[in-house]
Coordinates of C-alpha atoms in Angstrom, one line a residue:
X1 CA 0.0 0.0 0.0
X2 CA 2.8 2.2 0.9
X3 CA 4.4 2.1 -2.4
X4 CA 1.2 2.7 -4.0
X5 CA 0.6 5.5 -2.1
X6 CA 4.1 6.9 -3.5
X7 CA 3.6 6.2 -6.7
X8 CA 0.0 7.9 -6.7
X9 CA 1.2 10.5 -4.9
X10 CA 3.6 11.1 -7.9
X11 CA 1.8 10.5 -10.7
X12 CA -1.4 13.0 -9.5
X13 CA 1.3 15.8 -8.3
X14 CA 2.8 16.2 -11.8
X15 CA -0.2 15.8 -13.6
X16 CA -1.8 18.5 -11.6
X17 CA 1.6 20.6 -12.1
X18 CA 1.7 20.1 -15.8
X19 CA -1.9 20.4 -16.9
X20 CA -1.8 23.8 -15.0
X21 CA 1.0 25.1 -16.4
X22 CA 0.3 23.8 -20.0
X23 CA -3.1 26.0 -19.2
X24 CA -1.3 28.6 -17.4
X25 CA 0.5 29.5 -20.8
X26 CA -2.5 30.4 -22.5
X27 CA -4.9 31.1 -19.9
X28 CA -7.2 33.6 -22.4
X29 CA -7.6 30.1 -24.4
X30 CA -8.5 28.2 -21.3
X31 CA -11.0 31.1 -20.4
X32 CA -12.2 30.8 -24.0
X33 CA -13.4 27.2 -22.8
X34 CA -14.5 28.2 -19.7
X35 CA -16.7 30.1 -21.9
X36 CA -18.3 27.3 -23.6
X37 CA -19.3 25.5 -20.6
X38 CA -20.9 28.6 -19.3
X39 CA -23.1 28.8 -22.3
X40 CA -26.7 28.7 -22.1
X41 CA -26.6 25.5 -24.1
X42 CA -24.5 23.6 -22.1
X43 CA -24.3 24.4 -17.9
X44 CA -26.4 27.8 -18.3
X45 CA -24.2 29.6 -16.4
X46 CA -24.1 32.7 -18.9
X47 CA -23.6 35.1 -15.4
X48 CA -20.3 33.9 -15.1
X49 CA -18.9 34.6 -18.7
X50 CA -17.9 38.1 -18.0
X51 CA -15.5 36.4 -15.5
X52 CA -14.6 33.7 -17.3
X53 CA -10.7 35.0 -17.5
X54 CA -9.9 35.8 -13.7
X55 CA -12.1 32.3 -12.8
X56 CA -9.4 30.3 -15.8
X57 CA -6.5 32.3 -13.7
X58 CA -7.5 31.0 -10.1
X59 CA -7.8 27.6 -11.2
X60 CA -5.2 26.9 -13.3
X61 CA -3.0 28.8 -10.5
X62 CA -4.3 26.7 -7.6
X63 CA -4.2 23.2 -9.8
X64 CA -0.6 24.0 -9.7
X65 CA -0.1 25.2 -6.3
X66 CA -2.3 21.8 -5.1
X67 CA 0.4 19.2 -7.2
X68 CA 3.1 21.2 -5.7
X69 CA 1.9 20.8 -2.1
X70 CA 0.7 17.4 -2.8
X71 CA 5.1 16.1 -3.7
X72 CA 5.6 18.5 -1.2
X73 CA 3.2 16.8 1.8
X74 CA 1.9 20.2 2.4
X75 CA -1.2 20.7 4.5
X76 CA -2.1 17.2 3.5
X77 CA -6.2 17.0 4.7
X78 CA -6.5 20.5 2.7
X79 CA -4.7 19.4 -0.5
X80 CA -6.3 15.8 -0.4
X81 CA -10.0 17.8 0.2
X82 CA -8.8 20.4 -2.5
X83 CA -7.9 17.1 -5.4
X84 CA -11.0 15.3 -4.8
X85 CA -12.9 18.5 -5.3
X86 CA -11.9 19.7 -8.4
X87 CA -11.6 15.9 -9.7
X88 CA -14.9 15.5 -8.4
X89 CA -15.8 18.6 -10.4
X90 CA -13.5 18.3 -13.4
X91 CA -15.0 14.7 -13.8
X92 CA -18.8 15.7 -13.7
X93 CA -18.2 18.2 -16.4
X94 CA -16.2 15.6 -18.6
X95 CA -18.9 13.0 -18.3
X96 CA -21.5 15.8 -19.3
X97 CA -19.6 17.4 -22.4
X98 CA -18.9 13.4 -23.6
X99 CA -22.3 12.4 -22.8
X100 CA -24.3 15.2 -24.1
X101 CA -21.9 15.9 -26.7
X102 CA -21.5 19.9 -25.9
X103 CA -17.7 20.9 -25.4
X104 CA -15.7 19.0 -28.1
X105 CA -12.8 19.6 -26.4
X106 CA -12.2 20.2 -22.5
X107 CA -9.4 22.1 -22.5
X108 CA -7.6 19.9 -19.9
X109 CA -4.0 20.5 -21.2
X110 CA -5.0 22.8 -23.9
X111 CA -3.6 22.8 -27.3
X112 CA -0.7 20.9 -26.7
X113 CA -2.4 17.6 -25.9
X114 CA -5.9 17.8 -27.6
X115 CA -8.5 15.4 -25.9
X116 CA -11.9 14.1 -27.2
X117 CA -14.7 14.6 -24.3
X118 CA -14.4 10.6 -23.9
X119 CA -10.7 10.4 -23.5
X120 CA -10.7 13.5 -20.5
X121 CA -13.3 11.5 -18.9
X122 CA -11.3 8.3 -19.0
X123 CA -8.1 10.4 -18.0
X124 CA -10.4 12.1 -14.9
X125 CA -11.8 8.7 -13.9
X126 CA -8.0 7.6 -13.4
X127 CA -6.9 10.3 -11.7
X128 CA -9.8 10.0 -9.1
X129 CA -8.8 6.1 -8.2
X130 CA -5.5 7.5 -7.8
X131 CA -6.3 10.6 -5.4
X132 CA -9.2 7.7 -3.8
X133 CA -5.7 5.8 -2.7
X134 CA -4.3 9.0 -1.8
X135 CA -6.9 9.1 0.7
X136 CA -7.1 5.4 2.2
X137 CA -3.3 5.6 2.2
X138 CA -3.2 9.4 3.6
X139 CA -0.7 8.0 6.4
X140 CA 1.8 7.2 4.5
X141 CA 2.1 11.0 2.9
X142 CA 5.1 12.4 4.8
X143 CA 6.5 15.7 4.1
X144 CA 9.5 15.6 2.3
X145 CA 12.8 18.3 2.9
X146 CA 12.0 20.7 5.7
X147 CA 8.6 21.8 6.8
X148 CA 9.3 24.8 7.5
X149 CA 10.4 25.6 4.4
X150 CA 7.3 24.3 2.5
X151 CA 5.4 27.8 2.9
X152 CA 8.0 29.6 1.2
X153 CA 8.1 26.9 -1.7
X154 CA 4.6 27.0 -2.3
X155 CA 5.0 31.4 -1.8
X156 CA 7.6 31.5 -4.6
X157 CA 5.4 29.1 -6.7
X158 CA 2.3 31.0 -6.7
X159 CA 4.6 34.6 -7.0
X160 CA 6.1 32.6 -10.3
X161 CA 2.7 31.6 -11.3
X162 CA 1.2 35.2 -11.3
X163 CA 4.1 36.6 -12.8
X164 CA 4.3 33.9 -15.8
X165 CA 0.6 34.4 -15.9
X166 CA 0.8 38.1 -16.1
X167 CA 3.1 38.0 -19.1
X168 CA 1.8 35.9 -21.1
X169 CA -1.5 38.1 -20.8
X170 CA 0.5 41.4 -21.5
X171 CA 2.1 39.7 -24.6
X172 CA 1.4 36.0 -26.0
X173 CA 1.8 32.5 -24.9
X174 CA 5.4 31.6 -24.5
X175 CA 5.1 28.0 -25.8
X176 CA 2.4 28.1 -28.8
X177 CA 0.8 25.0 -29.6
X178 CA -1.5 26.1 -32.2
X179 CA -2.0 25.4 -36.2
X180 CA -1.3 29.0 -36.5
X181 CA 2.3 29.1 -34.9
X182 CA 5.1 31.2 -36.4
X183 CA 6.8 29.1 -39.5
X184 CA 3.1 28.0 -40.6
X185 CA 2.0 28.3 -43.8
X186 CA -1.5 28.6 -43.7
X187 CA -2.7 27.2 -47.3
X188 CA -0.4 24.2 -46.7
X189 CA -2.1 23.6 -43.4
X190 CA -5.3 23.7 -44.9
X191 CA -4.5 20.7 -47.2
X192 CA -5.3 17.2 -46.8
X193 CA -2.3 14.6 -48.2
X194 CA -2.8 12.0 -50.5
X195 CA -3.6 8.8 -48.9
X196 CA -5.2 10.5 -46.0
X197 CA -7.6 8.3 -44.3
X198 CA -11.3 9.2 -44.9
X199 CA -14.3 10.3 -42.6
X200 CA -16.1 6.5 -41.9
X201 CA -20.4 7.4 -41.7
X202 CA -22.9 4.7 -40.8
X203 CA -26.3 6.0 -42.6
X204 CA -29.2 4.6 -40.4
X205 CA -32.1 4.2 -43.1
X206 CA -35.7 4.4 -41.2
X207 CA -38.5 2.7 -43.3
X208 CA -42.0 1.6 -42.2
X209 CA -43.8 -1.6 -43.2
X210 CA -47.0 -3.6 -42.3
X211 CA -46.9 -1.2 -38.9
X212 CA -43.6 -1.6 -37.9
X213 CA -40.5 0.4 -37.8
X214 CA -37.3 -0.9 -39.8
X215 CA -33.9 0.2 -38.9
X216 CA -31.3 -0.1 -42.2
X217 CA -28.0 0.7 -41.5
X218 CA -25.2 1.4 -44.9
X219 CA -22.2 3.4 -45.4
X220 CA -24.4 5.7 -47.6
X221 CA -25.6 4.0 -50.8
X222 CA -29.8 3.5 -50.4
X223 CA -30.4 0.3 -49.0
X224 CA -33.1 -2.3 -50.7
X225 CA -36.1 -2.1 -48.3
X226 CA -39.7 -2.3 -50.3
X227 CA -41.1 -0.2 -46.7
X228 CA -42.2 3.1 -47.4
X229 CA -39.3 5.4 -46.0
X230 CA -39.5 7.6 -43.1
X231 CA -36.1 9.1 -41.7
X232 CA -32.2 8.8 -42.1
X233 CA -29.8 9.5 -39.5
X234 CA -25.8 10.2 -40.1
X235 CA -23.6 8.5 -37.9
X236 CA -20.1 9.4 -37.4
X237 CA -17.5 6.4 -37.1
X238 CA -14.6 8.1 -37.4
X239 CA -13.2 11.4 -38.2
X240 CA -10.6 10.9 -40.5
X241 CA -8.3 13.0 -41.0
X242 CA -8.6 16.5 -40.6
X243 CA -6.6 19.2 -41.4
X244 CA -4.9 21.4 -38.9
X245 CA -6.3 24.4 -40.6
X246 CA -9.4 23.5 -41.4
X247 CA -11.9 26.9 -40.6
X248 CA -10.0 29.5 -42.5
X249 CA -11.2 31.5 -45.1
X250 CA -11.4 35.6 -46.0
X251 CA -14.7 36.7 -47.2
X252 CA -16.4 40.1 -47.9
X253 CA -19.3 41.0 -49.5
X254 CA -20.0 37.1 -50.0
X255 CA -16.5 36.9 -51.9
X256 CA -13.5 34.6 -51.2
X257 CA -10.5 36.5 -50.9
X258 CA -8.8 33.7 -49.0
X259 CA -6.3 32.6 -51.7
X260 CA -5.1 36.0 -53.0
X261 CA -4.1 37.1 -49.2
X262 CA -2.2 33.6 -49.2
X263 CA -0.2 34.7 -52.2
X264 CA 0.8 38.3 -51.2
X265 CA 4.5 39.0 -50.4
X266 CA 4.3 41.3 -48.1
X267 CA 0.9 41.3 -45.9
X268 CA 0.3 42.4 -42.4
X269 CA -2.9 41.4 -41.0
X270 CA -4.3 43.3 -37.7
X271 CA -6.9 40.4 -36.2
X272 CA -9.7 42.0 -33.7
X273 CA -12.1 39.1 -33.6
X274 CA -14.7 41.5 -31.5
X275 CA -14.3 45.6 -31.8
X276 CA -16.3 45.9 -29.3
X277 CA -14.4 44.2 -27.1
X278 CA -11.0 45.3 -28.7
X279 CA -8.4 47.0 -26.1
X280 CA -8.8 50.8 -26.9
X281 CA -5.3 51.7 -25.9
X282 CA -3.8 48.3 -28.4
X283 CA -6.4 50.3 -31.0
X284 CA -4.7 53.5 -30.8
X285 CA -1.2 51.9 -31.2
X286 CA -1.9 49.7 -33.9
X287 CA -2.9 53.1 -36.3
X288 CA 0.1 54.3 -36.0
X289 CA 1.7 50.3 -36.8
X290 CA -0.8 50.2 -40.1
X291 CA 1.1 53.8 -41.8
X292 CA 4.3 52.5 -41.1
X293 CA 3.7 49.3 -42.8
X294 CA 1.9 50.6 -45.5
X295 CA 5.0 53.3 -46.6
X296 CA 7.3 49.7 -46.0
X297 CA 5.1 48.7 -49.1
X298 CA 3.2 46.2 -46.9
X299 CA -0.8 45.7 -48.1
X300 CA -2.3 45.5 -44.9
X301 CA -5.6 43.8 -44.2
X302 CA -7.8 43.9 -40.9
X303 CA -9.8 40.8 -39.8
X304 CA -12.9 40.8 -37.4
X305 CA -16.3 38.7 -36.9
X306 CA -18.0 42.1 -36.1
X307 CA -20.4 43.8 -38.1
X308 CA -19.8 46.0 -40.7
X309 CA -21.8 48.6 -38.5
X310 CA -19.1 48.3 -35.8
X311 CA -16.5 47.9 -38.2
X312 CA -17.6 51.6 -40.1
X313 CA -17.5 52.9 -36.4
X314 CA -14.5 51.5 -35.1
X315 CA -12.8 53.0 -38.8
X316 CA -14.2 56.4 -37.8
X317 CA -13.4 56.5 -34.1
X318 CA -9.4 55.5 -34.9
X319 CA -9.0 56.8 -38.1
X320 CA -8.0 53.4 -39.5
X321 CA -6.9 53.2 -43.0
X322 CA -7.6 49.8 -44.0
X323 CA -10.1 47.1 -45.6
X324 CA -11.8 44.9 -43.2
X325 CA -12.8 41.5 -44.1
X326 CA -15.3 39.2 -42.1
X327 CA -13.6 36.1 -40.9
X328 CA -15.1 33.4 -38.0
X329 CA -14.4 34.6 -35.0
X330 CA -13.5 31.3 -33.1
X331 CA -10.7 31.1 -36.0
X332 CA -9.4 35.0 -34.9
X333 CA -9.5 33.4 -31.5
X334 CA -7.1 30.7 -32.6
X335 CA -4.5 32.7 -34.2
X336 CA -3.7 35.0 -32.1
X337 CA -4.3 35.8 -28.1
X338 CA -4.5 39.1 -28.4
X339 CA -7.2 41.9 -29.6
X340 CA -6.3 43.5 -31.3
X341 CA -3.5 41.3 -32.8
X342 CA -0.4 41.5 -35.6
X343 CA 0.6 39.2 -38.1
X344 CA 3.3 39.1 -40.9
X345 CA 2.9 37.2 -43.6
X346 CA 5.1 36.1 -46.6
X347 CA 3.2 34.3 -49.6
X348 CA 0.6 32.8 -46.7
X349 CA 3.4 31.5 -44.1
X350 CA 3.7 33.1 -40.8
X351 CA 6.7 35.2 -40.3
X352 CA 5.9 36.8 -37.2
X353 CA 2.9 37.0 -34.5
X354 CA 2.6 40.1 -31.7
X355 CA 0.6 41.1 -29.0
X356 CA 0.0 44.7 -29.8
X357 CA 1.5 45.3 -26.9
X358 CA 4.5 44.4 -28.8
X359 CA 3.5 46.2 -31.9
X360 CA 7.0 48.5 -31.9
X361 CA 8.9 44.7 -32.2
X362 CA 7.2 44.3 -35.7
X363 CA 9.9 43.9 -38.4
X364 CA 9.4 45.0 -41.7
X365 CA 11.5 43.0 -43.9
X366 CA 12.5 44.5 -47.7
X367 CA 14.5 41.9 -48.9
X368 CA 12.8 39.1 -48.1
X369 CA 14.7 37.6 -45.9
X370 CA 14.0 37.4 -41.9

């Protein structure tokens, strides 16, 4: 039992530590989530949106702080209490988002290890035997190094924590995990190879004869059933493969400008997903940003999800001299953690990606080369 203990003891610390810190990185993404769940349609919890950010910082800040004092065998009966709470919690809203199908993704180590609603309630179902022996085995949790100095461990963890989480807010997420990551090029992201394996679809054919229902299940052609037919249902087997880029695409006016962005040299592209919700002060700063490029000889594009009412005012209000074309907002979200937010780009690959706070750092390349 003892070594069991140990080993759980372990296992649950670092996974607590890592999954916070994964989610620490990019806690606007995490908050994005937390946004989901808090939708009318899922939890209905719509009262907590507006908070969705500071509620993503606390957790992800105290998940980290409870795996720390967990190795550490820190004010064991609070920590144990503290991981069967949120693994109590955690694997309610797993079980819902799997079984209900709301929240494709939980979010549990964000975009570096994606997980299907199934798979994090699986993971959360293992993690809560573990922290169950945890709790039989409690006795054998000793504190390890000196106790006295455990307070100030777990002080200079949560100072780290703020700080790291502080500056990934002010600029972007240190480690970036997603499709659109500097290097990228976007139109070869969006492609699907040759040989790619295929979506598999069971097609559940519903007929009706002599009273009775008939179920008819085919992988799409019309099945041979002389019943009069009623219904058919699409059922997903498997995925297939999907593309890492796979909700992109520049429109305006109902045109598709997708593919001549892709091919322009030089491009700078300001992303403010919402105007209304777009930092005033990261507005102001990225007018001056859109002249200089434009006398580098940069075409520079803005791309929101607003409406063209917002976007006439926001035009108006900054005095921005640019084209604004509609593109889906979760995509903006994606791209870059910031609003409003800068990228470079060279013939559709990703040269660079700011914060606007970080606006001054853009560099405006005339030879081509970075």
């Amino acid at each position: 039992m003892k070594i069991l203990v140990h080993i759980s003891r372990i296992i649950v610390g670092v996974l607590f530590i890592f999954s916070g810190f994964i989610k620490l990185n990019d806690p606007l993404g995490f908050s994005y989530k937390l946004q989901e769940y808090f939708d009318a349609n899922v939890l209905g919890l719509e009262f907590l949106i507006p908070f969705a950010l500071l509620i993503a910082i606390f957790l992800v800040i105290f998940e980290i702080l409870v795996g720390v004092t967990l190795l550490l065998g820190y004010l064991k009966k609070v920590t144990l209490w503290s991981l069967m709470g949120m693994i109590v919690f955690f694997t309610f809203l797993t079980f819902y988002s799997a079984y209900f199908n709301k929240v494709t993704d939980c979010g549990c180590f964000g975009d570096a290890i994606p997980l299907t609603p199934w798979e994090s309630f699986i993971k959360d179902v293992i993690l809560l035997v573990f922290i169950i022996v945890l709790f039989v085995g409690k006795k054998y949790i000793q504190p390890i190094g000196a106790v006295a100095s455990h307070k100030w461990i777990v002080f200079v963890c949560f100072t780290l924590c703020l700080g790291f989480g502080y500056y990934v807010l002010m600029h972007l997420p240190w480690l970036d995990f997603r499709p659109y990551k500097v290097g990228v090029n976007i139109e070869e992201a969006m492609q699907t190879p040759d040989g790619a394996p295929e979506a598999e679809l069971a097609y559940h054919w519903k007929f009706r004869s002599n009273g009775e229902d008939h179920i008819i299940t085919t992988s799409g052609s019309y099945p041979s059933f002389s019943g009069e037919f009623i219904s058919v249902d699409t059922e997903t087997i498997s995925e297939g493969y999907v593309p890492p880029i796979h909700d992109f695409s520049i429109e305006k006016d109902g045109v598709d400008y997708t593919k001549q962005f892709l091919n322009e040299d030089k491009l700078v592209v300001i992303v403010m997903y919402n105007l209304l919700k777009s930092e005033k002060q990261g507005m102001k700063k990225i007018n001056t940003l859109v002249k200089d490029a434009q006398q580098a000889g940069y075409k520079v594009i803005g791309l929101s999800a607003s409406i063209s009412d917002q976007i006439m005012e926001a035009k108006q209000a900054f005095n921005f001299d640019l084209d604004f074309y509609s593109v889906d907002e979760t995509a903006l979200k994606t791209i870059v953690r910031s609003n409003p937010g800068i990228l470079r780009l060279e013939r559709g690959t990703i040269k660079q990606k700011l914060h606007w706070n970080d606006s001054d750092e853009l560099n405006f390349e005339t030879n081509g080369e970075d």
